[in-house]
Each structure stands twice: as C-alpha cells, then as structure tokens.
PDB file of C-alpha atoms in Angstrom:
ATOM      1  CA  UNK A  55       0.178  -0.040   0.010  1.00 89.00           C
ATOM      2  CA  UNK A  56       1.014   3.347  -0.704  1.00 90.00           C
ATOM      3  CA  UNK A  57       2.199   6.322   1.523  1.00 97.00           C
ATOM      4  CA  UNK A  58       1.616   9.770   0.875  1.00 98.00           C
ATOM      5  CA  UNK A  59       2.208  13.289   2.475  1.00 98.00           C
ATOM      6  CA  UNK A  60      -0.201  13.494   5.441  1.00 98.00           C
ATOM      7  CA  UNK A  61      -0.934  17.565   4.248  1.00 98.00           C
ATOM      8  CA  UNK A  62       1.722  19.879   5.506  1.00 97.00           C
ATOM      9  CA  UNK A  63       2.651  17.988   8.853  1.00 98.00           C
ATOM     10  CA  UNK A  64       5.613  16.233   7.575  1.00 98.00           C
ATOM     11  CA  UNK A  65       4.213  12.928   8.124  1.00 98.00           C
ATOM     12  CA  UNK A  66       3.509  10.436   5.613  1.00 98.00           C
ATOM     13  CA  UNK A  67       0.649   7.660   6.157  1.00 98.00           C
ATOM     14  CA  UNK A  68      -1.208   4.897   4.288  1.00 98.00           C
ATOM     15  CA  UNK A  69      -4.348   5.733   2.920  1.00 98.00           C
ATOM     16  CA  UNK A  70      -6.125   3.150   5.209  1.00 98.00           C
ATOM     17  CA  UNK A  71      -5.883   3.636   8.768  1.00 98.00           C
ATOM     18  CA  UNK A  72      -6.798   0.865  11.159  1.00 98.00           C
ATOM     19  CA  UNK A  73      -9.408   2.181  13.900  1.00 98.00           C
ATOM     20  CA  UNK A  74      -9.252   1.107  17.625  1.00 98.00           C
ATOM     21  CA  UNK A  75     -12.726   2.735  18.540  1.00 96.00           C
ATOM     22  CA  UNK A  76     -15.416   0.921  17.193  1.00 95.00           C
ATOM     23  CA  UNK A  77     -18.273   1.635  19.879  1.00 91.00           C
ATOM     24  CA  UNK A  78     -15.411   3.099  21.645  1.00 92.00           C
ATOM     25  CA  UNK A  79     -16.206   4.879  25.170  1.00 88.00           C
ATOM     26  CA  UNK A  80     -15.293   4.710  29.044  1.00 92.00           C
ATOM     27  CA  UNK A  81     -12.005   3.543  27.828  1.00 94.00           C
ATOM     28  CA  UNK A  82     -13.306   0.296  26.068  1.00 95.00           C
ATOM     29  CA  UNK A  83     -13.875  -0.503  22.453  1.00 97.00           C
ATOM     30  CA  UNK A  84     -14.677  -3.596  20.195  1.00 96.00           C
ATOM     31  CA  UNK A  85     -10.900  -3.715  19.491  1.00 98.00           C
ATOM     32  CA  UNK A  86      -9.275  -3.359  22.839  1.00 98.00           C
ATOM     33  CA  UNK A  87     -12.096  -6.190  24.022  1.00 97.00           C
ATOM     34  CA  UNK A  88      -9.664  -8.274  21.751  1.00 98.00           C
ATOM     35  CA  UNK A  89      -6.892  -8.059  24.764  1.00 98.00           C
ATOM     36  CA  UNK A  90      -3.400  -6.602  24.740  1.00 97.00           C
ATOM     37  CA  UNK A  91      -2.315  -9.810  22.656  1.00 98.00           C
ATOM     38  CA  UNK A  92      -5.517  -9.857  19.970  1.00 98.00           C
ATOM     39  CA  UNK A  93      -4.878  -6.013  19.134  1.00 98.00           C
ATOM     40  CA  UNK A  94      -1.340  -6.000  18.901  1.00 98.00           C
ATOM     41  CA  UNK A  95      -1.384  -8.742  16.808  1.00 98.00           C
ATOM     42  CA  UNK A  96      -3.972  -7.032  14.272  1.00 98.00           C
ATOM     43  CA  UNK A  97      -1.818  -3.990  14.276  1.00 98.00           C
ATOM     44  CA  UNK A  98       1.450  -5.886  13.193  1.00 98.00           C
ATOM     45  CA  UNK A  99      -0.535  -7.652  10.788  1.00 98.00           C
ATOM     46  CA  UNK A 100      -2.065  -4.350   9.402  1.00 98.00           C
ATOM     47  CA  UNK A 101       1.920  -3.025   9.475  1.00 98.00           C
ATOM     48  CA  UNK A 102       2.878  -6.070   7.419  1.00 98.00           C
ATOM     49  CA  UNK A 103       0.129  -5.331   4.823  1.00 98.00           C
ATOM     50  CA  UNK A 104       1.666  -1.278   4.546  1.00 98.00           C
ATOM     51  CA  UNK A 105      -0.796   0.215   7.044  1.00 98.00           C
ATOM     52  CA  UNK A 106       1.349   2.479   8.911  1.00 98.00           C
ATOM     53  CA  UNK A 107      -1.357   4.463  10.614  1.00 98.00           C
ATOM     54  CA  UNK A 108      -2.652   3.723  13.922  1.00 98.00           C
ATOM     55  CA  UNK A 109      -6.048   5.535  15.134  1.00 98.00           C
ATOM     56  CA  UNK A 110      -6.282   5.445  18.783  1.00 98.00           C
ATOM     57  CA  UNK A 111      -7.723   7.551  21.688  1.00 98.00           C
ATOM     58  CA  UNK A 112      -7.783   7.767  25.605  1.00 98.00           C
ATOM     59  CA  UNK A 113     -11.557   7.249  25.366  1.00 97.00           C
ATOM     60  CA  UNK A 114     -10.809   3.708  23.528  1.00 97.00           C
ATOM     61  CA  UNK A 115      -8.431   2.846  26.006  1.00 97.00           C
ATOM     62  CA  UNK A 116      -6.292   1.488  23.308  1.00 98.00           C
ATOM     63  CA  UNK A 117      -3.016   3.325  24.241  1.00 98.00           C
ATOM     64  CA  UNK A 118      -1.390   0.086  26.043  1.00 98.00           C
ATOM     65  CA  UNK A 119      -2.559  -2.044  23.116  1.00 98.00           C
ATOM     66  CA  UNK A 120      -0.741   0.022  20.568  1.00 98.00           C
ATOM     67  CA  UNK A 121       2.459   0.009  23.100  1.00 98.00           C
ATOM     68  CA  UNK A 122       2.301  -3.533  23.092  1.00 98.00           C
ATOM     69  CA  UNK A 123       2.361  -3.490  19.220  1.00 98.00           C
ATOM     70  CA  UNK A 124       5.287  -1.349  18.825  1.00 98.00           C
ATOM     71  CA  UNK A 125       7.407  -3.701  20.996  1.00 97.00           C
ATOM     72  CA  UNK A 126       7.861  -5.610  17.397  1.00 96.00           C
ATOM     73  CA  UNK A 127       7.314  -2.836  14.906  1.00 97.00           C
ATOM     74  CA  UNK A 128       9.693  -0.229  13.926  1.00 96.00           C
ATOM     75  CA  UNK A 129       8.463   3.175  15.859  1.00 97.00           C
ATOM     76  CA  UNK A 130       9.381   5.597  13.324  1.00 96.00           C
ATOM     77  CA  UNK A 131       7.859   3.411  10.641  1.00 97.00           C
ATOM     78  CA  UNK A 132       4.503   3.877  12.234  1.00 98.00           C
ATOM     79  CA  UNK A 133       1.744   7.311  12.494  1.00 98.00           C
ATOM     80  CA  UNK A 134       0.133   7.242  15.811  1.00 98.00           C
ATOM     81  CA  UNK A 135      -3.137   9.592  16.378  1.00 98.00           C
ATOM     82  CA  UNK A 136      -4.430   9.481  19.943  1.00 98.00           C
ATOM     83  CA  UNK A 137      -7.077  12.178  21.218  1.00 98.00           C
ATOM     84  CA  UNK A 138      -8.252  13.604  24.013  1.00 98.00           C
ATOM     85  CA  UNK A 139     -11.557  14.615  25.618  1.00 98.00           C
ATOM     86  CA  UNK A 140     -10.285  17.213  28.166  1.00 98.00           C
ATOM     87  CA  UNK A 141     -11.466  20.790  27.688  1.00 98.00           C
ATOM     88  CA  UNK A 142      -9.005  22.502  29.946  1.00 98.00           C
ATOM     89  CA  UNK A 143      -5.438  23.547  29.757  1.00 98.00           C
ATOM     90  CA  UNK A 144      -4.192  21.362  32.823  1.00 98.00           C
ATOM     91  CA  UNK A 145      -5.984  18.505  32.165  1.00 98.00           C
ATOM     92  CA  UNK A 146      -4.696  18.527  28.480  1.00 98.00           C
ATOM     93  CA  UNK A 147      -1.006  19.004  29.633  1.00 98.00           C
ATOM     94  CA  UNK A 148      -1.383  15.828  32.093  1.00 98.00           C
ATOM     95  CA  UNK A 149      -3.387  13.897  29.327  1.00 98.00           C
ATOM     96  CA  UNK A 150      -0.496  14.117  26.999  1.00 98.00           C
ATOM     97  CA  UNK A 151       2.423  13.615  29.525  1.00 98.00           C
ATOM     98  CA  UNK A 152       0.422  10.246  30.595  1.00 98.00           C
ATOM     99  CA  UNK A 153      -0.350   9.450  27.053  1.00 98.00           C
ATOM    100  CA  UNK A 154       3.339   9.362  26.220  1.00 98.00           C
ATOM    101  CA  UNK A 155       3.787   7.001  29.454  1.00 98.00           C
ATOM    102  CA  UNK A 156       0.972   4.705  28.198  1.00 98.00           C
ATOM    103  CA  UNK A 157       2.131   4.540  24.759  1.00 98.00           C
ATOM    104  CA  UNK A 158       5.843   4.465  25.730  1.00 98.00           C
ATOM    105  CA  UNK A 159       6.962   6.955  22.814  1.00 98.00           C
ATOM    106  CA  UNK A 160       8.726  10.307  23.477  1.00 97.00           C
ATOM    107  CA  UNK A 161       6.923  12.292  21.077  1.00 98.00           C
ATOM    108  CA  UNK A 162       3.562  12.036  19.808  1.00 98.00           C
ATOM    109  CA  UNK A 163       2.805  11.711  16.290  1.00 98.00           C
ATOM    110  CA  UNK A 164      -0.904  13.450  16.120  1.00 99.00           C
ATOM    111  CA  UNK A 165      -2.733  15.028  18.969  1.00 99.00           C
ATOM    112  CA  UNK A 166      -6.481  15.823  18.118  1.00 98.00           C
ATOM    113  CA  UNK A 167      -9.136  17.318  20.222  1.00 98.00           C
ATOM    114  CA  UNK A 168     -11.781  14.773  20.530  1.00 98.00           C
ATOM    115  CA  UNK A 169     -15.027  14.687  19.213  1.00 97.00           C
ATOM    116  CA  UNK A 170     -16.170  18.524  18.942  1.00 98.00           C
ATOM    117  CA  UNK A 171     -19.583  20.108  18.967  1.00 98.00           C
ATOM    118  CA  UNK A 172     -19.942  23.412  18.591  1.00 98.00           C
ATOM    119  CA  UNK A 173     -18.826  26.180  15.912  1.00 98.00           C
ATOM    120  CA  UNK A 174     -17.376  28.453  18.468  1.00 98.00           C
ATOM    121  CA  UNK A 175     -14.753  25.586  19.688  1.00 98.00           C
ATOM    122  CA  UNK A 176     -11.768  27.808  19.672  1.00 98.00           C
ATOM    123  CA  UNK A 177     -13.172  30.353  21.800  1.00 98.00           C
ATOM    124  CA  UNK A 178     -14.769  27.538  24.191  1.00 98.00           C
ATOM    125  CA  UNK A 179     -11.681  25.675  24.783  1.00 98.00           C
ATOM    126  CA  UNK A 180      -8.920  27.945  24.287  1.00 98.00           C
ATOM    127  CA  UNK A 181      -7.241  26.871  27.390  1.00 98.00           C
ATOM    128  CA  UNK A 182      -6.935  23.398  25.662  1.00 98.00           C
ATOM    129  CA  UNK A 183      -5.765  24.656  22.395  1.00 98.00           C
ATOM    130  CA  UNK A 184      -3.168  26.747  24.270  1.00 98.00           C
ATOM    131  CA  UNK A 185      -2.133  23.638  25.724  1.00 98.00           C
ATOM    132  CA  UNK A 186      -2.068  21.609  22.764  1.00 98.00           C
ATOM    133  CA  UNK A 187       0.354  24.040  21.041  1.00 98.00           C
ATOM    134  CA  UNK A 188       2.651  24.751  23.932  1.00 98.00           C
ATOM    135  CA  UNK A 189       3.216  20.884  23.955  1.00 98.00           C
ATOM    136  CA  UNK A 190       3.730  20.719  19.877  1.00 98.00           C
ATOM    137  CA  UNK A 191       6.124  23.788  20.374  1.00 98.00           C
ATOM    138  CA  UNK A 192       7.793  22.123  23.099  1.00 98.00           C
ATOM    139  CA  UNK A 193       8.404  19.174  20.724  1.00 98.00           C
ATOM    140  CA  UNK A 194       6.115  16.802  22.688  1.00 98.00           C
ATOM    141  CA  UNK A 195       3.749  16.787  19.403  1.00 98.00           C
ATOM    142  CA  UNK A 196       4.388  16.580  16.046  1.00 98.00           C
ATOM    143  CA  UNK A 197       0.740  17.354  14.398  1.00 99.00           C
ATOM    144  CA  UNK A 198      -2.466  18.955  15.900  1.00 99.00           C
ATOM    145  CA  UNK A 199      -5.912  19.397  15.088  1.00 98.00           C
ATOM    146  CA  UNK A 200      -9.388  18.060  15.644  1.00 98.00           C
ATOM    147  CA  UNK A 201     -12.346  15.752  15.476  1.00 98.00           C
ATOM    148  CA  UNK A 202     -15.085  16.989  14.692  1.00 98.00           C
ATOM    149  CA  UNK A 203     -18.742  15.756  15.284  1.00 97.00           C
ATOM    150  CA  UNK A 204     -20.548  19.024  14.172  1.00 98.00           C
ATOM    151  CA  UNK A 205     -20.946  20.806  10.803  1.00 98.00           C
ATOM    152  CA  UNK A 206     -20.041  23.863  12.172  1.00 98.00           C
ATOM    153  CA  UNK A 207     -17.285  22.446  14.142  1.00 98.00           C
ATOM    154  CA  UNK A 208     -15.872  21.226  10.996  1.00 98.00           C
ATOM    155  CA  UNK A 209     -16.587  24.740   9.284  1.00 98.00           C
ATOM    156  CA  UNK A 210     -14.681  26.446  11.984  1.00 98.00           C
ATOM    157  CA  UNK A 211     -11.681  23.800  11.985  1.00 98.00           C
ATOM    158  CA  UNK A 212     -11.241  24.890   7.508  1.00 98.00           C
ATOM    159  CA  UNK A 213     -10.943  28.608   8.689  1.00 98.00           C
ATOM    160  CA  UNK A 214      -8.699  27.750  12.387  1.00 98.00           C
ATOM    161  CA  UNK A 215      -4.967  28.261  10.925  1.00 98.00           C
ATOM    162  CA  UNK A 216      -3.389  26.053  13.393  1.00 98.00           C
ATOM    163  CA  UNK A 217      -5.504  23.143  12.761  1.00 98.00           C
ATOM    164  CA  UNK A 218      -2.957  20.699  10.447  1.00 98.00           C
ATOM    165  CA  UNK A 219      -5.406  17.560  11.122  1.00 99.00           C
ATOM    166  CA  UNK A 220      -8.837  17.013  10.868  1.00 99.00           C
ATOM    167  CA  UNK A 221     -10.914  13.837  11.325  1.00 98.00           C
ATOM    168  CA  UNK A 222     -14.510  14.103   9.815  1.00 98.00           C
ATOM    169  CA  UNK A 223     -17.404  11.686   9.615  1.00 98.00           C
ATOM    170  CA  UNK A 224     -18.096  11.069   5.709  1.00 98.00           C
ATOM    171  CA  UNK A 225     -19.808   8.114   3.718  1.00 98.00           C
ATOM    172  CA  UNK A 226     -21.881   8.051   0.698  1.00 98.00           C
ATOM    173  CA  UNK A 227     -25.420   7.647   2.657  1.00 98.00           C
ATOM    174  CA  UNK A 228     -24.850  10.352   5.577  1.00 98.00           C
ATOM    175  CA  UNK A 229     -25.266   7.408   8.280  1.00 97.00           C
ATOM    176  CA  UNK A 230     -24.061   8.796  11.682  1.00 96.00           C
ATOM    177  CA  UNK A 231     -22.787  12.073   9.773  1.00 98.00           C
ATOM    178  CA  UNK A 232     -22.530  15.624  10.716  1.00 96.00           C
ATOM    179  CA  UNK A 233     -24.979  16.438   7.775  1.00 98.00           C
ATOM    180  CA  UNK A 234     -26.104  15.175   4.386  1.00 98.00           C
ATOM    181  CA  UNK A 235     -22.954  14.438   2.213  1.00 98.00           C
ATOM    182  CA  UNK A 236     -23.788  16.869   0.005  1.00 98.00           C
ATOM    183  CA  UNK A 237     -23.169  19.914   2.512  1.00 98.00           C
ATOM    184  CA  UNK A 238     -20.017  17.801   4.205  1.00 98.00           C
ATOM    185  CA  UNK A 239     -18.183  17.197   1.096  1.00 98.00           C
ATOM    186  CA  UNK A 240     -17.498  21.168   0.282  1.00 98.00           C
ATOM    187  CA  UNK A 241     -16.234  21.228   3.603  1.00 98.00           C
ATOM    188  CA  UNK A 242     -13.753  18.596   3.092  1.00 98.00           C
ATOM    189  CA  UNK A 243     -13.014  19.970  -0.301  1.00 98.00           C
ATOM    190  CA  UNK A 244     -12.065  23.604   1.750  1.00 98.00           C
ATOM    191  CA  UNK A 245     -10.024  21.819   4.542  1.00 98.00           C
ATOM    192  CA  UNK A 246      -8.078  20.251   1.654  1.00 98.00           C
ATOM    193  CA  UNK A 247      -7.634  23.362   0.043  1.00 98.00           C
ATOM    194  CA  UNK A 248      -6.021  24.966   2.915  1.00 98.00           C
ATOM    195  CA  UNK A 249      -3.231  22.339   3.238  1.00 98.00           C
ATOM    196  CA  UNK A 250      -4.835  20.241   6.185  1.00 98.00           C
ATOM    197  CA  UNK A 251      -4.444  16.450   6.318  1.00 98.00           C
ATOM    198  CA  UNK A 252      -8.026  15.153   6.133  1.00 98.00           C
ATOM    199  CA  UNK A 253      -9.224  11.766   7.088  1.00 98.00           C
ATOM    200  CA  UNK A 254     -12.428  10.070   7.183  1.00 98.00           C
ATOM    201  CA  UNK A 255     -14.163   8.225   9.684  1.00 98.00           C
ATOM    202  CA  UNK A 256     -17.642   6.342   9.836  1.00 98.00           C
ATOM    203  CA  UNK A 257     -17.038   5.236   6.268  1.00 98.00           C
ATOM    204  CA  UNK A 258     -18.800   2.337   6.725  1.00 97.00           C
ATOM    205  CA  UNK A 259     -21.671   4.125   8.417  1.00 96.00           C
ATOM    206  CA  UNK A 260     -20.918   2.097  12.180  1.00 93.00           C
ATOM    207  CA  UNK A 261     -21.358  -1.025   9.748  1.00 94.00           C
ATOM    208  CA  UNK A 262     -24.396  -0.332   8.523  1.00 96.00           C
ATOM    209  CA  UNK A 263     -22.698  -0.160   4.907  1.00 97.00           C
ATOM    210  CA  UNK A 264     -20.459  -2.976   5.430  1.00 96.00           C
ATOM    211  CA  UNK A 265     -22.507  -5.023   2.986  1.00 96.00           C
ATOM    212  CA  UNK A 266     -20.655  -3.692   0.333  1.00 98.00           C
ATOM    213  CA  UNK A 267     -17.182  -2.362   1.261  1.00 98.00           C
ATOM    214  CA  UNK A 268     -16.004  -1.561  -2.129  1.00 98.00           C
ATOM    215  CA  UNK A 269     -19.059   0.968  -2.839  1.00 98.00           C
ATOM    216  CA  UNK A 270     -18.164   2.915   0.399  1.00 98.00           C
ATOM    217  CA  UNK A 271     -14.570   2.838   0.142  1.00 98.00           C
ATOM    218  CA  UNK A 272     -14.373   4.038  -3.273  1.00 98.00           C
ATOM    219  CA  UNK A 273     -16.940   6.847  -2.506  1.00 98.00           C
ATOM    220  CA  UNK A 274     -14.434   8.211  -0.049  1.00 98.00           C
ATOM    221  CA  UNK A 275     -11.127   7.837  -2.161  1.00 98.00           C
ATOM    222  CA  UNK A 276     -13.246   8.984  -5.068  1.00 98.00           C
ATOM    223  CA  UNK A 277     -13.821  12.753  -3.685  1.00 98.00           C
ATOM    224  CA  UNK A 278     -10.014  13.490  -3.997  1.00 98.00           C
ATOM    225  CA  UNK A 279      -9.736  15.655  -0.672  1.00 98.00           C
ATOM    226  CA  UNK A 280      -9.104  12.600   1.783  1.00 98.00           C
ATOM    227  CA  UNK A 281      -5.608  11.622   2.747  1.00 98.00           C
ATOM    228  CA  UNK A 282      -6.827   8.297   4.545  1.00 98.00           C
ATOM    229  CA  UNK A 283      -9.934   6.764   5.769  1.00 98.00           C
ATOM    230  CA  UNK A 284     -10.077   4.872   9.177  1.00 98.00           C
ATOM    231  CA  UNK A 285     -12.074   1.722   9.391  1.00 98.00           C
ATOM    232  CA  UNK A 286     -12.674   0.022  12.958  1.00 97.00           C
ATOM    233  CA  UNK A 287     -11.268  -3.487  12.259  1.00 96.00           C
ATOM    234  CA  UNK A 288     -11.602  -6.290  14.581  1.00 96.00           C
ATOM    235  CA  UNK A 289     -10.374  -9.257  13.185  1.00 97.00           C
ATOM    236  CA  UNK A 290      -7.659 -10.570  10.113  1.00 98.00           C
ATOM    237  CA  UNK A 291     -10.416 -11.086   8.036  1.00 98.00           C
ATOM    238  CA  UNK A 292     -11.683  -7.861   7.772  1.00 97.00           C
ATOM    239  CA  UNK A 293      -8.102  -6.370   7.763  1.00 98.00           C
ATOM    240  CA  UNK A 294      -7.326  -8.444   4.794  1.00 98.00           C
ATOM    241  CA  UNK A 295     -10.485  -7.075   3.076  1.00 98.00           C
ATOM    242  CA  UNK A 296     -10.116  -3.788   3.726  1.00 98.00           C
ATOM    243  CA  UNK A 297      -6.221  -3.562   2.963  1.00 98.00           C
ATOM    244  CA  UNK A 298      -6.556  -4.775  -0.389  1.00 98.00           C
ATOM    245  CA  UNK A 299      -9.678  -3.003  -0.968  1.00 98.00           C
ATOM    246  CA  UNK A 300      -7.954   0.499  -0.146  1.00 98.00           C
ATOM    247  CA  UNK A 301      -4.402  -0.945  -1.877  1.00 97.00           C
ATOM    248  CA  UNK A 302      -6.556  -1.202  -5.134  1.00 97.00           C
ATOM    249  CA  UNK A 303      -8.580   1.581  -5.279  1.00 98.00           C
ATOM    250  CA  UNK A 304      -6.246   4.384  -4.214  1.00 96.00           C
ATOM    251  CA  UNK A 305      -4.285   3.786  -6.923  1.00 94.00           C
ATOM    252  CA  UNK A 306      -7.179   4.328  -9.184  1.00 96.00           C
ATOM    253  CA  UNK A 307      -8.370   7.551  -7.156  1.00 97.00           C
ATOM    254  CA  UNK A 308      -5.363   9.753  -6.319  1.00 96.00           C
ATOM    255  CA  UNK A 309      -6.035  13.137  -4.699  1.00 97.00           C
ATOM    256  CA  UNK A 310      -6.468  16.004  -6.022  1.00 96.00           C
ATOM    257  CA  UNK A 311      -3.831  18.645  -7.313  1.00 90.00           C
ATOM    258  CA  UNK A 312      -3.091  20.875  -4.710  1.00 74.00           C
TER     259      UNK A 312
END
C-alpha cells in the first residue's frame, strides 16, 4: 500500500488507517475487547500489509495495545494518532504526559481535540488549544488538530490556521454524519485546499454500509480530498479485505492536485 504526505504535517501515512475505537467509550472499544495481544497482533499484521497509520484515543483505552504492538514494529515507521476529550489547559497537559507514558513514546505523532460539537470551539476551549500548541512547540507533539462531530465545528476547523489534521465523518449515505454528504463534501474540499490533512471516519456507516465495503471505500477515496480513511477492524479477515480494497482503489483515485 502506498504512503502519501499527510497534508503539511511532514508525516507520511497509508491511505487506510486501522481504527481501534468501534463503539469506543469510557476506555473500552470493540477492538480493545480483543485483549492486549489480540489487538497488538492485528496492528502488527496491519503494518505487514503496509498500513502504517494507527488511530487510537484515550477514550478507547487502546494506548496499551498500541504500545504492545510497538515492541516488535519500528517506531519510526508508524504514525499514531491519539485524542483527548479534556477541555481545560491543565487537563490537556496532564493527558499528554500520560499518553506518552502509556504509548511508551517520547513524541506523540498526532494529537486531536476529540469530538468537537460546537462551532465556537476555539473560544470555548481556548485553554485546551493553548496547551496543545505549547506541547507542540516543546517538541512533545508533531502535529495537532481536531475530530469533529458537528458541521459548524468542521467549518470552523477549515478557517482555523493552526489546525493541521482533521478527522471528519463521511460516507455516501449520510449515516451517523454531521449533515448530509452534499453539505459535508464541500467543507472537506475547503479543508483540503487549505493544506490540512483530512481523514475520514464512519466510512462504513458504523457497519450499516459494510455489506458493500467496495462501494463505501470507493466513494470516499473518489472525493479526491480525503488523505486517508479510518476503519474499525476487529479481525484478520476484515483487515485483509479492507487493506486490499484500499490498496487497489487508492491507485485508481489519487488525491486532487493541490
């Protein structure tokens, strides 16, 4: 599977990200239920298939599983995203220190403010933003951004200069999205045109579109403005299927010219 520049972050990622947060909430997910070795084995196999983009979060409880997988995978060859739900400066600072310990890394590749639901989030969470940017300036985080669960929040991300990475909900049928695809797709185009790294979640509509994964994956890659898509994968058969589909389709649907 090819890797591509992830916006202007300086990172290079596979166009498939392996997700660890299906039904993720309260420190648990469908993937972490596989156990430390179960999920670590899945992550290692993903790496063998060329999937170097691993999507974690504090809310999923998947940091220890990622750390276990990193014991036998070259750290510098993997891009790890994590996310914080904290909204105050001190909380974010403490989170980032803990995340580095849990992941057993010196530097966090990408950290997102998780699950933003308000258009005025830069004002509402100014302290959290400042703490995140300070950590980046101190060399503790390589790239920073947001995960959006609201169309207004997504539009704000497109207009916010410091945002480098955006995780957005997108699928062809509008399942569990912030708005209908016709409203979201132009915002993704604006994000991409602004040089931000964009990756899509809910590509399979929380499983409701999993009966035809080719169509779902082809739709998102076909937009030409989504660098990668994250799919929550729970077993080796799913991983093999999705990795081969993305490898095939990404060659047919390259990103638009910037």
